[in-house]
mmCIF file of C-alpha atoms in Angstrom:
data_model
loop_
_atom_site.group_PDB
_atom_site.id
_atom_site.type_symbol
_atom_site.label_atom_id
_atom_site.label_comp_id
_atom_site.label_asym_id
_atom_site.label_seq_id
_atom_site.Cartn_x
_atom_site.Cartn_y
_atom_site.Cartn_z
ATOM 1 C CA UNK A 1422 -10.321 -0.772 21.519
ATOM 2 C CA UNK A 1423 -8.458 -4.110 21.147
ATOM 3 C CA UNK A 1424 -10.077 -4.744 17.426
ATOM 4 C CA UNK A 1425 -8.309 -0.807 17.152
ATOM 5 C CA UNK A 1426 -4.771 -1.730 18.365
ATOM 6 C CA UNK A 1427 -5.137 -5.464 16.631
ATOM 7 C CA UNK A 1428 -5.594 -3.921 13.483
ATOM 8 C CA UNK A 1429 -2.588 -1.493 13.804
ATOM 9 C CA UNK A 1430 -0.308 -3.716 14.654
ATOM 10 C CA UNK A 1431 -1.349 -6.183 12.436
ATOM 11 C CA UNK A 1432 -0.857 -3.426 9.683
ATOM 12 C CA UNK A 1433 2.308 -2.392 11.033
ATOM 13 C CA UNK A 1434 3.874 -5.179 11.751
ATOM 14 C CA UNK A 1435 2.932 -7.684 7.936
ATOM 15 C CA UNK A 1436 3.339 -3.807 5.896
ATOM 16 C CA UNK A 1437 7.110 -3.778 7.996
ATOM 17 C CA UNK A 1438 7.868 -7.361 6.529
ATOM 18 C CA UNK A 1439 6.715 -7.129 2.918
ATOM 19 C CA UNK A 1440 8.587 -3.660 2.985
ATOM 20 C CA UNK A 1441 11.556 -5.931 3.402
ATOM 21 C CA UNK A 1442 10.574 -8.769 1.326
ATOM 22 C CA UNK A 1443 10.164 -6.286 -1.438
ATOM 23 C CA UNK A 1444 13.560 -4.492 -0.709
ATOM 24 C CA UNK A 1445 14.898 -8.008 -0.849
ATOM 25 C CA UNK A 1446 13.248 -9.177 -4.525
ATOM 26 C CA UNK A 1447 13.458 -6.461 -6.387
ATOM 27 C CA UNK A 1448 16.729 -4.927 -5.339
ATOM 28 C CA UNK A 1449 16.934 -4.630 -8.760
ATOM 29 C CA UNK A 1450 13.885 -2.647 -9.989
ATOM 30 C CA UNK A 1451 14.766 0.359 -8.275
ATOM 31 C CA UNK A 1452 13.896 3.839 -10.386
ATOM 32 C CA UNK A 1453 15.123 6.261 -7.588
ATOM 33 C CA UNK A 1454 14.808 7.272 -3.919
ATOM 34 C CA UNK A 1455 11.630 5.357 -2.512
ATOM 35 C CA UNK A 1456 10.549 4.676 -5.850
ATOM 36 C CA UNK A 1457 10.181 0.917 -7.219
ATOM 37 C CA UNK A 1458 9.314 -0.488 -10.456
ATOM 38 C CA UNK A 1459 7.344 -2.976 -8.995
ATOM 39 C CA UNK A 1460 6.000 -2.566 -5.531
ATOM 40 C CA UNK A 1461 4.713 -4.923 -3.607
ATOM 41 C CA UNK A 1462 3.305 -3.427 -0.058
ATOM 42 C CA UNK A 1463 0.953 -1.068 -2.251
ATOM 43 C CA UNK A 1464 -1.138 -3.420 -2.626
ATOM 44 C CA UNK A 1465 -1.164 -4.436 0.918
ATOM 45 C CA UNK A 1466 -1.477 -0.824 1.828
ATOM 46 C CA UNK A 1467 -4.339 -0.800 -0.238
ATOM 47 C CA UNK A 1468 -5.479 -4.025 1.419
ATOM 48 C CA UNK A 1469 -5.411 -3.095 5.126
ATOM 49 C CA UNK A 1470 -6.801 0.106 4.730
ATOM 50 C CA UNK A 1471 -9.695 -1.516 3.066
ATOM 51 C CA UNK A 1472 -10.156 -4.167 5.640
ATOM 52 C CA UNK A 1473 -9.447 -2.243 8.784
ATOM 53 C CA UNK A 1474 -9.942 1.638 7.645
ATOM 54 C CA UNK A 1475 -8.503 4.146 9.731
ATOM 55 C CA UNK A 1476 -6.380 1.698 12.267
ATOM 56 C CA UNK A 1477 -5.011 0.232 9.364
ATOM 57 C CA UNK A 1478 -3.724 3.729 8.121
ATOM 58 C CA UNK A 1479 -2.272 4.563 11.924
ATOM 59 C CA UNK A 1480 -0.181 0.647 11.405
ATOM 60 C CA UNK A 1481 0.911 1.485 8.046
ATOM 61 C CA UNK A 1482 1.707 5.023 8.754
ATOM 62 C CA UNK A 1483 4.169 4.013 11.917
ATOM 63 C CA UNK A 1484 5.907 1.776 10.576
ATOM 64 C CA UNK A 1485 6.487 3.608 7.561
ATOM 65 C CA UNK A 1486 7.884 6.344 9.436
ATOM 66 C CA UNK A 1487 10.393 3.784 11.510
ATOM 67 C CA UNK A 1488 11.008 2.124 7.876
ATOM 68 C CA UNK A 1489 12.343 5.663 6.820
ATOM 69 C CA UNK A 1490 13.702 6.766 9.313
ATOM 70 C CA UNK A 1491 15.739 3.803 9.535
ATOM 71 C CA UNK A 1492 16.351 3.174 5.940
ATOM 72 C CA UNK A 1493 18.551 5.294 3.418
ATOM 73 C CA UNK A 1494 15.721 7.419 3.115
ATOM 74 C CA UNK A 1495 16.679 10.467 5.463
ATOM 75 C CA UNK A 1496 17.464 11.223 8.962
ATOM 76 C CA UNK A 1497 14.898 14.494 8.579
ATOM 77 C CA UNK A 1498 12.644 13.940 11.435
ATOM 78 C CA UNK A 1499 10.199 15.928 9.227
ATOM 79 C CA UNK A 1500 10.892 13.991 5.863
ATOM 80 C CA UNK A 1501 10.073 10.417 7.549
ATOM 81 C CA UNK A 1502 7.168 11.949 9.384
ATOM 82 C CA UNK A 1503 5.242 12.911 5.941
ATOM 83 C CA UNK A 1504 6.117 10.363 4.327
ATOM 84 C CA UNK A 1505 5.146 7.783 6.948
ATOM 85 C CA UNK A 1506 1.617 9.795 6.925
ATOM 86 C CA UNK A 1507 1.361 9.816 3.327
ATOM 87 C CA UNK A 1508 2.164 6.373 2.969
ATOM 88 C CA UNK A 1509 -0.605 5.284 5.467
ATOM 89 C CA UNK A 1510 -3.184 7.968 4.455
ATOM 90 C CA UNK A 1511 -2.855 7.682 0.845
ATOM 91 C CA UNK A 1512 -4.509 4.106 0.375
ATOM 92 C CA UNK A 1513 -6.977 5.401 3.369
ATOM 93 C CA UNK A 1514 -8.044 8.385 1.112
ATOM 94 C CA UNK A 1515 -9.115 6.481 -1.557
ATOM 95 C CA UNK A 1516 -10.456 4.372 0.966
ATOM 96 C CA UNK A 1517 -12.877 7.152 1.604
ATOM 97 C CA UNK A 1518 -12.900 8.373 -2.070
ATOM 98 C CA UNK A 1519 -14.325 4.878 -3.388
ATOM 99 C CA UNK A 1520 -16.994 4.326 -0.545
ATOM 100 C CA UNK A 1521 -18.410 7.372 -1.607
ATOM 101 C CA UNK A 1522 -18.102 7.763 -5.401
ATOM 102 C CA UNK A 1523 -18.109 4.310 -6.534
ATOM 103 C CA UNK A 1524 -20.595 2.407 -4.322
ATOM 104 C CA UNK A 1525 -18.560 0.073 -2.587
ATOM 105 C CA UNK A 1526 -20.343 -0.669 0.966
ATOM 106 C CA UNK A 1527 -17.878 -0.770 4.033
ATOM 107 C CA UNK A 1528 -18.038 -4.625 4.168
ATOM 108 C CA UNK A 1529 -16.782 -4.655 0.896
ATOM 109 C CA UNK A 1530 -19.398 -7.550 0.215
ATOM 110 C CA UNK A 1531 -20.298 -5.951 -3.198
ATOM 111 C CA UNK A 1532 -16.423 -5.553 -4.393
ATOM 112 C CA UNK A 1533 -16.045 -6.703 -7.538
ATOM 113 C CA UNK A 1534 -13.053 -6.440 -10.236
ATOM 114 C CA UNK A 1535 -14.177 -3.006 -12.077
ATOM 115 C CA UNK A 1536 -14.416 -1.301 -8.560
ATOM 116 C CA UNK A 1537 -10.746 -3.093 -7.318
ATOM 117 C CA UNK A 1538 -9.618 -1.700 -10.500
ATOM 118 C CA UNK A 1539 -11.025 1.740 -9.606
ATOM 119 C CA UNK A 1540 -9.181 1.450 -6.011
ATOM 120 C CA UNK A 1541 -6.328 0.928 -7.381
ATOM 121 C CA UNK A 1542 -5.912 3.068 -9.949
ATOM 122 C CA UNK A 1543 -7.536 5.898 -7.244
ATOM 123 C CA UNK A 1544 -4.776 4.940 -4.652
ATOM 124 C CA UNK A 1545 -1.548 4.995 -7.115
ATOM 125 C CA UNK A 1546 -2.222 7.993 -8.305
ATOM 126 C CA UNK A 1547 -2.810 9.193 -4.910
ATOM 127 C CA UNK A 1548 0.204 7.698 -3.220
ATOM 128 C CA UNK A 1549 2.826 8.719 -6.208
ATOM 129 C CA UNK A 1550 1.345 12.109 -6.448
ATOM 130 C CA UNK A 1551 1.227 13.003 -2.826
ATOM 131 C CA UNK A 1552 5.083 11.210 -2.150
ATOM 132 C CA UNK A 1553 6.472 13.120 -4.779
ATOM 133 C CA UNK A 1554 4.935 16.204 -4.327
ATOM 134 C CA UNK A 1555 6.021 15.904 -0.671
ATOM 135 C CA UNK A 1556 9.673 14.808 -2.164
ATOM 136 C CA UNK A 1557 10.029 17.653 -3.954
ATOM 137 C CA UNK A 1558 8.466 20.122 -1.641
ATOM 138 C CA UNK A 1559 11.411 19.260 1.388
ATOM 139 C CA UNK A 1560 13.665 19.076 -1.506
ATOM 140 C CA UNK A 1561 15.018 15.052 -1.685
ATOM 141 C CA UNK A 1562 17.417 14.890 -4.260
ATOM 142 C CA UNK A 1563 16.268 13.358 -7.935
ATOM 143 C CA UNK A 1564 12.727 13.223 -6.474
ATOM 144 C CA UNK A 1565 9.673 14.773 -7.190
ATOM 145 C CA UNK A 1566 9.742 14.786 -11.068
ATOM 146 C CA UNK A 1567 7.326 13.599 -13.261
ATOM 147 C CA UNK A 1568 9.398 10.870 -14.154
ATOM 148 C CA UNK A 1569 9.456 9.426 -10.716
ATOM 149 C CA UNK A 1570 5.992 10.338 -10.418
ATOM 150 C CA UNK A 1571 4.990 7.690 -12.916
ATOM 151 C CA UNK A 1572 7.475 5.002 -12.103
ATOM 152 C CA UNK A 1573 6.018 5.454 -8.748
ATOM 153 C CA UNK A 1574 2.334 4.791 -9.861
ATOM 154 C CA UNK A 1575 3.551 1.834 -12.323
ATOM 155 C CA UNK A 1576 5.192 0.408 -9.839
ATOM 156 C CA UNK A 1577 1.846 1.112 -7.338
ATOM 157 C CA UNK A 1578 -0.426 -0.573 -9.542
ATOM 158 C CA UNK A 1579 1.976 -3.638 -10.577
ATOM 159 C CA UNK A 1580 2.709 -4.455 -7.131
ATOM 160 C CA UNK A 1581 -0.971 -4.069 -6.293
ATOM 161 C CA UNK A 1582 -1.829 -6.282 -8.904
ATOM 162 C CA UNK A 1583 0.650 -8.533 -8.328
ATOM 163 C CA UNK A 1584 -0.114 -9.184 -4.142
ATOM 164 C CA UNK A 1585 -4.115 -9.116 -4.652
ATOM 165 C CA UNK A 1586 -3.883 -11.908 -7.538
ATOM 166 C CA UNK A 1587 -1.376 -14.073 -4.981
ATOM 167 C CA UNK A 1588 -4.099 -13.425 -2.504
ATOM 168 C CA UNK A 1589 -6.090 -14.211 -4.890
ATOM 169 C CA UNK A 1590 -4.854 -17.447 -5.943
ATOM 170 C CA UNK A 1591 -3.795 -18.539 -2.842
ATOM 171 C CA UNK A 1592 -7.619 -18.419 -1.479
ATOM 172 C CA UNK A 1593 -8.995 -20.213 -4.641
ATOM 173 C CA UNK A 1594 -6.133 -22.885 -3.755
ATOM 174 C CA UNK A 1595 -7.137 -22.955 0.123
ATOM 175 C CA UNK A 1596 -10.670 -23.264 -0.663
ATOM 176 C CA UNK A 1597 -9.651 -26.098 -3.287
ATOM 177 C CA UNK A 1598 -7.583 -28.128 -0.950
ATOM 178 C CA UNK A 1599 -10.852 -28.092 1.962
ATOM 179 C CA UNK A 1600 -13.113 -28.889 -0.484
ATOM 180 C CA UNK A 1601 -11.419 -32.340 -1.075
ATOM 181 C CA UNK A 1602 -11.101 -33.101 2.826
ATOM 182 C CA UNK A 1603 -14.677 -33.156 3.108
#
């Protein structure tokens, strides 16, 4: 139970400040409502859904919803609901999509680049398809169009690519620095 509510909050809590980061950094990249030419927390969506599965999807999922709800987004209790669920399930769909089709074990020990690159591409187009087809179903304005559709999954999959190679780097620079202490 506590690795359950660790792993939410965790989620919730580092998705909540690189949603803000982002906002912060690319103020300027902005395509339309909730839609971002480069987007960051994808890829740590992506991330914590991978490494802690469903509770992962609960963290990213609340705070999403308090993130819209609070945000410029709407004040439709129904609106920041969805989209708070899509926004955590998404990544946790293709979660479940890639375990199965793609033969990536739950550990992720035999994740390699061809199968992040299938995650990725998996998740984008499941996150910008489901938010815009929710956007346009409850009717936000200039939302839901194909257009915003694909800014939405470029921005996905640049922002995912972006945060996993920092991650990325930052290891290979961590594991660099302990290998000349010793």
């Amino acid at each position: 139970m506590r690795i359950w509510i660790g792993g939410i909050l965790i989620s919730a809590i580092t998705y909540t400040g690189l949603f803000y980061v982002n906002l912060w950094l690319t103020s300027s990249l902005v395509f339309g409502t909730g839609v971002n030419w480069v987007y960051l927390p994808a890829g740590l969506r992506l991330f914590l859904t991978l490494i802690f599965g469903l509770p992962g999807a609960i963290g990213i999922a609340l705070a999403s919803f308090l993130i819209s709800y609070g945000g410029e987004l709407s004040d439709d209790l129904t609106i920041c609901i969805g989209t708070g669920l899509i926004s955590g399930f998404a990544p946790y769909l293709a979660r479940i999509f890639v375990l199965n089709n793609v033969k990536l074990d739950p550990d992720l020990g035999n994740l390699n680049l061809p199968k992040l690159l299938v995650c990725i591409l998996v998740y984008a187009l499941l996150s910008a398809g489901l938010h815009q087809f929710w956007y346009a179903t409850v009717g936000i304005d200039n939302a839901g169009t194909m257009n915003h559709f694909l800014a939405m999954f470029i921005g996905d999959v640049l922002g995912t690519l972006l945060l996993i190679s920092c991650i990325k780097y930052s290891l290979d620079v961590l594991k660099r620095f302990r290998q000349r202490e010793c």
